[in-house]
Coordinates of C-alpha atoms in Angstrom, one line a residue:
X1 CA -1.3 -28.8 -7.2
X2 CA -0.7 -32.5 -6.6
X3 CA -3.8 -34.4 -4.8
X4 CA -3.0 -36.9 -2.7
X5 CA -5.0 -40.3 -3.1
X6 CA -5.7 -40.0 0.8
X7 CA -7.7 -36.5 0.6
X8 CA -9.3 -37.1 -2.7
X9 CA -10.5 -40.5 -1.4
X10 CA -12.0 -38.6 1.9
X11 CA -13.7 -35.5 -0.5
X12 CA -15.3 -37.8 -2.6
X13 CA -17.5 -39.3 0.3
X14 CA -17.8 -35.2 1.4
X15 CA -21.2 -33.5 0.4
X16 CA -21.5 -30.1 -1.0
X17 CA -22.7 -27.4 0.8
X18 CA -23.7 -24.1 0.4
X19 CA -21.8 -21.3 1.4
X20 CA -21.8 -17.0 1.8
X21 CA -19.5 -15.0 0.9
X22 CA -20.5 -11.3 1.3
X23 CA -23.5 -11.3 -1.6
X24 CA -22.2 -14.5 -3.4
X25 CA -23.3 -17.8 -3.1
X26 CA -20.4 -20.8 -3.6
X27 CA -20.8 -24.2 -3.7
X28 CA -18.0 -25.9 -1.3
X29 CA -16.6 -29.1 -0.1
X30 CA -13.0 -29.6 2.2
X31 CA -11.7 -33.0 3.6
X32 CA -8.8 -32.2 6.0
X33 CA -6.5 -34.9 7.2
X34 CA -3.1 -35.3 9.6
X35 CA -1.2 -34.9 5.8
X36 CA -3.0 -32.1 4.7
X37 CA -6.4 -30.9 3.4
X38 CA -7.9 -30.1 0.2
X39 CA -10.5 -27.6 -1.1
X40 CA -13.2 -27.6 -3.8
X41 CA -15.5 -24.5 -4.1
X42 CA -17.5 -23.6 -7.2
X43 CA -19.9 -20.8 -8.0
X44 CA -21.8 -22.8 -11.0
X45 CA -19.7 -21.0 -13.4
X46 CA -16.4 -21.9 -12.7
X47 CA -14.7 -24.3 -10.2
X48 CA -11.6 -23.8 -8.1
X49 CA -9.4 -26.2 -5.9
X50 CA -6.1 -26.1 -3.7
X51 CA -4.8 -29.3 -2.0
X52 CA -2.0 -28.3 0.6
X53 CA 0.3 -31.0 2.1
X54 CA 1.8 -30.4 6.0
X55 CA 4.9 -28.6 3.9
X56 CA 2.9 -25.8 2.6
X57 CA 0.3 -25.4 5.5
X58 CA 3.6 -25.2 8.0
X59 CA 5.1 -22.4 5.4
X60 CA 1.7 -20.5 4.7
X61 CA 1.3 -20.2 8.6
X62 CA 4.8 -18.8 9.0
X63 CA 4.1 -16.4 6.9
X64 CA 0.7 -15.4 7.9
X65 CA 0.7 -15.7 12.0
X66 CA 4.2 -15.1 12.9
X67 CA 3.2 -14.6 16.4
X68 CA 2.0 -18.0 16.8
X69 CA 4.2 -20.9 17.4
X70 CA 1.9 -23.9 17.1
X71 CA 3.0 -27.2 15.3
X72 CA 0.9 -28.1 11.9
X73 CA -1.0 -30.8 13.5
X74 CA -2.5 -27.8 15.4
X75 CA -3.0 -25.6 12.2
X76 CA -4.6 -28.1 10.3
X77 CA -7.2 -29.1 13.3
X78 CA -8.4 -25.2 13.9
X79 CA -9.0 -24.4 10.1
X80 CA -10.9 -27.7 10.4
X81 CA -12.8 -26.2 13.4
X82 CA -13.3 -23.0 11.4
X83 CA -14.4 -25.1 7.3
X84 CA -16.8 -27.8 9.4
X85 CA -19.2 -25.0 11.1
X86 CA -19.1 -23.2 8.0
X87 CA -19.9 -25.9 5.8
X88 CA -23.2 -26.6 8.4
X89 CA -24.6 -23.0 7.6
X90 CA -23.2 -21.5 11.2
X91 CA -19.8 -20.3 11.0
X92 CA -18.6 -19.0 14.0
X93 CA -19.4 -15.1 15.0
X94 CA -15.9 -14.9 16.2
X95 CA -14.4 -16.2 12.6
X96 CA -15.2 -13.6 8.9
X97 CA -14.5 -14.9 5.9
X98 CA -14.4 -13.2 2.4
X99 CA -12.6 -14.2 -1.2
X100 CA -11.3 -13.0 -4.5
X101 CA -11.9 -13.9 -7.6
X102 CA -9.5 -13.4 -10.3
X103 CA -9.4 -14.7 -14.0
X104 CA -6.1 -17.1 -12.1
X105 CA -8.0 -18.1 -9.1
X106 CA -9.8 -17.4 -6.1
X107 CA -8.1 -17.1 -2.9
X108 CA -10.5 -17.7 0.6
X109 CA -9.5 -15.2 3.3
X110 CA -10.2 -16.2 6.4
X111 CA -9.8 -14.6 10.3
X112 CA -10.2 -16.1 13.5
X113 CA -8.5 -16.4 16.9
X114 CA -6.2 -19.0 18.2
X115 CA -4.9 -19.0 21.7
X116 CA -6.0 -15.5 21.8
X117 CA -4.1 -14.3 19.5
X118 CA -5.3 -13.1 15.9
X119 CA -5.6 -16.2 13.4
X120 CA -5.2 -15.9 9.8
X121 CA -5.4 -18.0 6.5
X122 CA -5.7 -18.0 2.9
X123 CA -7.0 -20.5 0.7
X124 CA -5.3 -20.0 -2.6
X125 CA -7.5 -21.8 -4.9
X126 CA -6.3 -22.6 -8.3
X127 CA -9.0 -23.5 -11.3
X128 CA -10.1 -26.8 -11.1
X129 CA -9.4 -29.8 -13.6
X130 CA -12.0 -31.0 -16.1
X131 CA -11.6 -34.5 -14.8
X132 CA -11.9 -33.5 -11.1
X133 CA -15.2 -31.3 -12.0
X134 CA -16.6 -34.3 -13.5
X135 CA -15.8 -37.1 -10.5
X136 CA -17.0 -34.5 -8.2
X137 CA -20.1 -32.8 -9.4
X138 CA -21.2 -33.8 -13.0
X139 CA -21.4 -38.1 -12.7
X140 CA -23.1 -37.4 -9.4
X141 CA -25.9 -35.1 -10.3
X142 CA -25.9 -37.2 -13.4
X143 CA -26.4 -40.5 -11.1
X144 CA -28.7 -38.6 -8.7
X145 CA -31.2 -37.0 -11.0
X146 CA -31.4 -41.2 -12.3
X147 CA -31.9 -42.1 -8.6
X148 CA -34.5 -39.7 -8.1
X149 CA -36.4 -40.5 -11.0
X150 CA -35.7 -44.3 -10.1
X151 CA -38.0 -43.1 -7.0
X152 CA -40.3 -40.8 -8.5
X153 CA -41.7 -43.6 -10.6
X154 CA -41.7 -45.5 -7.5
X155 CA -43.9 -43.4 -5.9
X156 CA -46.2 -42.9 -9.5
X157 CA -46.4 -46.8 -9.4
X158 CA -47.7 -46.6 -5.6
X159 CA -50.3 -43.8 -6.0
X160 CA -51.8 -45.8 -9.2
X161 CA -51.8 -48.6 -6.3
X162 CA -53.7 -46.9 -3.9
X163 CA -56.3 -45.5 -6.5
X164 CA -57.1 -48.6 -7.6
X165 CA -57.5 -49.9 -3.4
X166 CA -60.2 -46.6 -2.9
X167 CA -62.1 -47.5 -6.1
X168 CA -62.7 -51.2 -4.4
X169 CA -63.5 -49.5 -1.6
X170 CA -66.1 -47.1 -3.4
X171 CA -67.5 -49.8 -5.6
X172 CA -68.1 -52.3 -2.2
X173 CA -69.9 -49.4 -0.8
X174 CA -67.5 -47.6 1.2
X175 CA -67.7 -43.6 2.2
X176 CA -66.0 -40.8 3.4
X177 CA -66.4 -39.3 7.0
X178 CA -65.4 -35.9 5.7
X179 CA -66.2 -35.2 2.6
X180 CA -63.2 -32.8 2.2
X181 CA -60.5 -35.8 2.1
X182 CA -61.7 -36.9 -1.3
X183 CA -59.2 -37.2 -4.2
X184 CA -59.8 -37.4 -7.7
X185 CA -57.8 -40.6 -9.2
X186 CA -53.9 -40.0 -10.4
X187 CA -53.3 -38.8 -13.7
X188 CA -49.7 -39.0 -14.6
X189 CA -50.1 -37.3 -18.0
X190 CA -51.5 -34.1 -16.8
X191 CA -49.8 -33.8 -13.9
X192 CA -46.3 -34.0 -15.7
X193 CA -47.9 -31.3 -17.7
X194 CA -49.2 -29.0 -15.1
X195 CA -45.5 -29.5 -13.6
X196 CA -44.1 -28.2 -16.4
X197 CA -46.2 -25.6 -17.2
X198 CA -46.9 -24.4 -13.3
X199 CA -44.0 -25.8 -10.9
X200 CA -41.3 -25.4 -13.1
X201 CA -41.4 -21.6 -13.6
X202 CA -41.5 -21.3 -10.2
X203 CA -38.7 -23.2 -9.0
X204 CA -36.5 -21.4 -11.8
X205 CA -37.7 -17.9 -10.7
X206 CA -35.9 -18.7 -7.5
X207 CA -32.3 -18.3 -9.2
X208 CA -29.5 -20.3 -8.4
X209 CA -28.6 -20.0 -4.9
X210 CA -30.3 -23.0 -3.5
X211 CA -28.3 -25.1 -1.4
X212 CA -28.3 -28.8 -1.5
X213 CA -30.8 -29.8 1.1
X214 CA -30.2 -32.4 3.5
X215 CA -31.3 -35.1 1.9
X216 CA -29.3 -34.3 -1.0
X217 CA -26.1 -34.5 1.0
X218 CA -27.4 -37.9 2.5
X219 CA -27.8 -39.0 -1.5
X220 CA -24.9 -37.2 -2.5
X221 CA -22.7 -39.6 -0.3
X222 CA -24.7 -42.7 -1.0
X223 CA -24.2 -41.9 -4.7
X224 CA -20.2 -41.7 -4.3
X225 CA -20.2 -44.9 -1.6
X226 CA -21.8 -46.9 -4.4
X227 CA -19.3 -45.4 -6.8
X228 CA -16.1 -46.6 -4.7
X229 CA -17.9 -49.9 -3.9
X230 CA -18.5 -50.5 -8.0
X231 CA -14.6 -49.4 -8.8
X232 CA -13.7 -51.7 -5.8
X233 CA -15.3 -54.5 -7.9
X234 CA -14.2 -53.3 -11.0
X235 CA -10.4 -54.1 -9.9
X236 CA -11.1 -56.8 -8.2
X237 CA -12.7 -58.4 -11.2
X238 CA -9.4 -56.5 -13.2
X239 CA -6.9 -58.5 -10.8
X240 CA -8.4 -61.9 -11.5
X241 CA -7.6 -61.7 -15.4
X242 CA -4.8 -62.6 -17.1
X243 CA -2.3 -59.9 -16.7
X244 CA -2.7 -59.2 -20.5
X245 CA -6.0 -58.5 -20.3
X246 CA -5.9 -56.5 -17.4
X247 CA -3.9 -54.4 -18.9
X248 CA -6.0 -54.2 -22.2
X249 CA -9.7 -53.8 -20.2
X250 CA -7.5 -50.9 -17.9
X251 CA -6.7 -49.1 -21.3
X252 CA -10.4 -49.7 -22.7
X253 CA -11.6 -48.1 -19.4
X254 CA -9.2 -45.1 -19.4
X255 CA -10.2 -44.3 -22.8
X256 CA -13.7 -44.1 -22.3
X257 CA -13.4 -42.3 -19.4
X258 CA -11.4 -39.7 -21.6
X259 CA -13.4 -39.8 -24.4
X260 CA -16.8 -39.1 -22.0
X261 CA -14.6 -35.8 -20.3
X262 CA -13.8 -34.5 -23.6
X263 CA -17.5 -34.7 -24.6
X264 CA -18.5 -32.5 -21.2
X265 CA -17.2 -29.4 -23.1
X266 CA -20.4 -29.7 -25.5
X267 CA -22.6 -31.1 -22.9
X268 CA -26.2 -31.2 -24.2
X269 CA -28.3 -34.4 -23.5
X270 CA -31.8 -33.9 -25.1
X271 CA -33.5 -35.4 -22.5
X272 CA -31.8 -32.8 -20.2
X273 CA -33.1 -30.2 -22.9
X274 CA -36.8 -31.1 -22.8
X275 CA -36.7 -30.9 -19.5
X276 CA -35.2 -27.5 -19.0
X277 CA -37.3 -24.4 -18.9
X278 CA -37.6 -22.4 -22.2
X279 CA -35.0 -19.9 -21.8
X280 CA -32.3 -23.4 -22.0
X281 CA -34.8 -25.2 -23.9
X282 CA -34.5 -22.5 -26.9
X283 CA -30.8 -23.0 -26.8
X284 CA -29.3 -24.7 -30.0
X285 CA -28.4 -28.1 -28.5
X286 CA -25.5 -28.4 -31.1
X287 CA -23.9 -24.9 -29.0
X288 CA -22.0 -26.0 -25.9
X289 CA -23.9 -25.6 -23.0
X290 CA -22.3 -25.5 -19.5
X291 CA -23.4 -28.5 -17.5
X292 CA -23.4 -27.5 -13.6
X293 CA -26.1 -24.7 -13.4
X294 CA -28.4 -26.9 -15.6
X295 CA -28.0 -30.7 -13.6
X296 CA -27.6 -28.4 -10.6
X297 CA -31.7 -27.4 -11.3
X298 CA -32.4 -30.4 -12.6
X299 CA -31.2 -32.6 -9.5
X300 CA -33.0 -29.8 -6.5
X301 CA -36.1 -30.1 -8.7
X302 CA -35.9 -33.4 -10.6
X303 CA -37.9 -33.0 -14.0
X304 CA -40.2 -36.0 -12.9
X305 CA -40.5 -34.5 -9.4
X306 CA -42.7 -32.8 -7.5
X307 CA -40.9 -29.6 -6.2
X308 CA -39.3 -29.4 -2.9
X309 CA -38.6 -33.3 -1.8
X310 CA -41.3 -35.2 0.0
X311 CA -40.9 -36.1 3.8
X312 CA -40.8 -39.8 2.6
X313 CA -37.5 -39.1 0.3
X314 CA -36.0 -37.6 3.3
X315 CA -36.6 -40.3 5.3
X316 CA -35.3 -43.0 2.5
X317 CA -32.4 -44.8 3.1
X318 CA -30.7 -43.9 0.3
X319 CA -28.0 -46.6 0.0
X320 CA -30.4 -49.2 -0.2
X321 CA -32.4 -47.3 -2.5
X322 CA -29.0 -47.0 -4.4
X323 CA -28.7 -50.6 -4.6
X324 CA -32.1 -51.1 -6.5
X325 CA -31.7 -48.5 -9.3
X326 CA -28.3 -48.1 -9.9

């Protein structure tokens, strides 16, 4: 399936969100647009995509509602009705959805009204490119999890702060009203050990069908803003050079970019490893490991976090943040 520059552009800045099918839990992100739409849904094990132009959604639709006689333009704006409510966690009680998986594909049923008249659609997903999984879900959790340990130590470096402000109050003779509210001083050491040891267990025992929260959206989109901002600059910078050494620094880049997608299929940082829980830990690092259900757990409970995210990190604004630590 060819992707058009205009929807891939528009998914990038989508989030993920998490969505139920029946008893399974899928990943899933859809940009639609007057030309078309395209569809990217994983379920941490595999990845699946279809990207339909106004040709195919006009054909599909002939095929499927041959009762109604509604121009594309009208198509593509009620599935977009149907995919947006969905992708919010409240699909609407007049519209099911189910899928089927195959070792070719998946293919998203999906039945609704329109006009008052029985709607229906498939999504005929196709599996999804290595490079595609990699612009869409590995670099960002990979550029996340650095962002939220960026803020983590942020917050380490302000707690040390504030200890250090009570203990001048102590030592000038200050007290406590209630007693209760006292705090014994920060100790990053053993908490990073009690996390791991305590927290971590926890959070894994919960399985894999945590959606990205919120805030994770809201990072998730500042994460690929900064990304089209940086390329931006990148060919700018590329258009000021001789046209020789465009082309040269365009080759370097491609080739790297290569070179870093082949090397996904044996994904295994050791910093990753450490901070995985023993059943990944024991893993041989030198066996490929799949990347998404591991960064996926790493970036809802960064390893230098402290669980479920703090009010303040939902309040951050994270493209400024962005700005500091990338």
């Amino acid at each position: 399936m060819e992707v058009s520059e205009e929807l891939e552009s528009g998914l990038l800045t989508q989030p993920w969100a998490s969505v139920h099918f029946g008893e399974s839990a899928f990943l899933a992100k859809v940009c639609f647009r007057d030309t078309g739409y395209i569809l990217l849904i994983s379920d941490l094990s595999s990845v699946w995509y279809e990207s339909a132009d106004t040709k195919a959604v006009g054909q599909r639709s002939k095929e499927l509602n041959k009762r109604l006689t509604v121009n594309v333009s009208s198509f593509l704006n009620h599935l977009c009705n149907l995919m947006c409510p969905l992708m919010a966690g409240q699909p609407a009680p007049t519209t099911t959805f189910s899928c089927n998986r195959s070792a070719s594909g998946l293919i998203l049923h999906v039945k609704s009204e329109l006009s008052g008249l029985p709607f229906y659609w498939d999504f005929h997903c196709c599996p999804a490119p290595l490079e595609m999984v990699s612009r869409h879900l590995v670099r960002p959790l990979i550029r996340m999890n650095l962002a939220l340990q960026h803020q983590v130590q942020e917050l380490i470096s302000l707690v040390l702060q504030k200890d250090a402000e009570i203990e001048d109050y102590r030592e000038c003779g200050a007290t406590l009203s209630r007693d209760r509210l006292r705090t014994e001083p920060f100790q990053e050491e053993t908490f990073q050990q009690n996390f791991m040891t305590e927290r971590l267990p926890q959070i894994f025992g919960a399985g894999e069908g945590q959606a990205f929260a919120s805030a994770l959206q809201q990072l998730y989109t500042a994460v690929m803003q900064q990304e089209a901002k940086q390329a931006q600059k990148r060919q700018c910078s590329a258009s000021l050079l001789p046209s020789s050494e465009a082309s040269a620094a365009c080759s370097q880049g491609q080739a790297k970019e290569g070179k870093g997608a082949l090397q996904l299929k044996g994904f295994c940082h050791p910093s990753l490893v450490v901070s995985a829980p023993p059943s990944i830990r024991e893993r041989e690092c030198t066996a490929p490991m799949h990347p998404l259900p591991l960064l996926l757990h790493l970036l809802m409970n960064p390893v230098q976090g402290h669980g479920p995210l703090p009010r303040y990190l939902q309040l951050r604004r994270w493209n400024s943040f962005l700005q500091e630590c990338l």
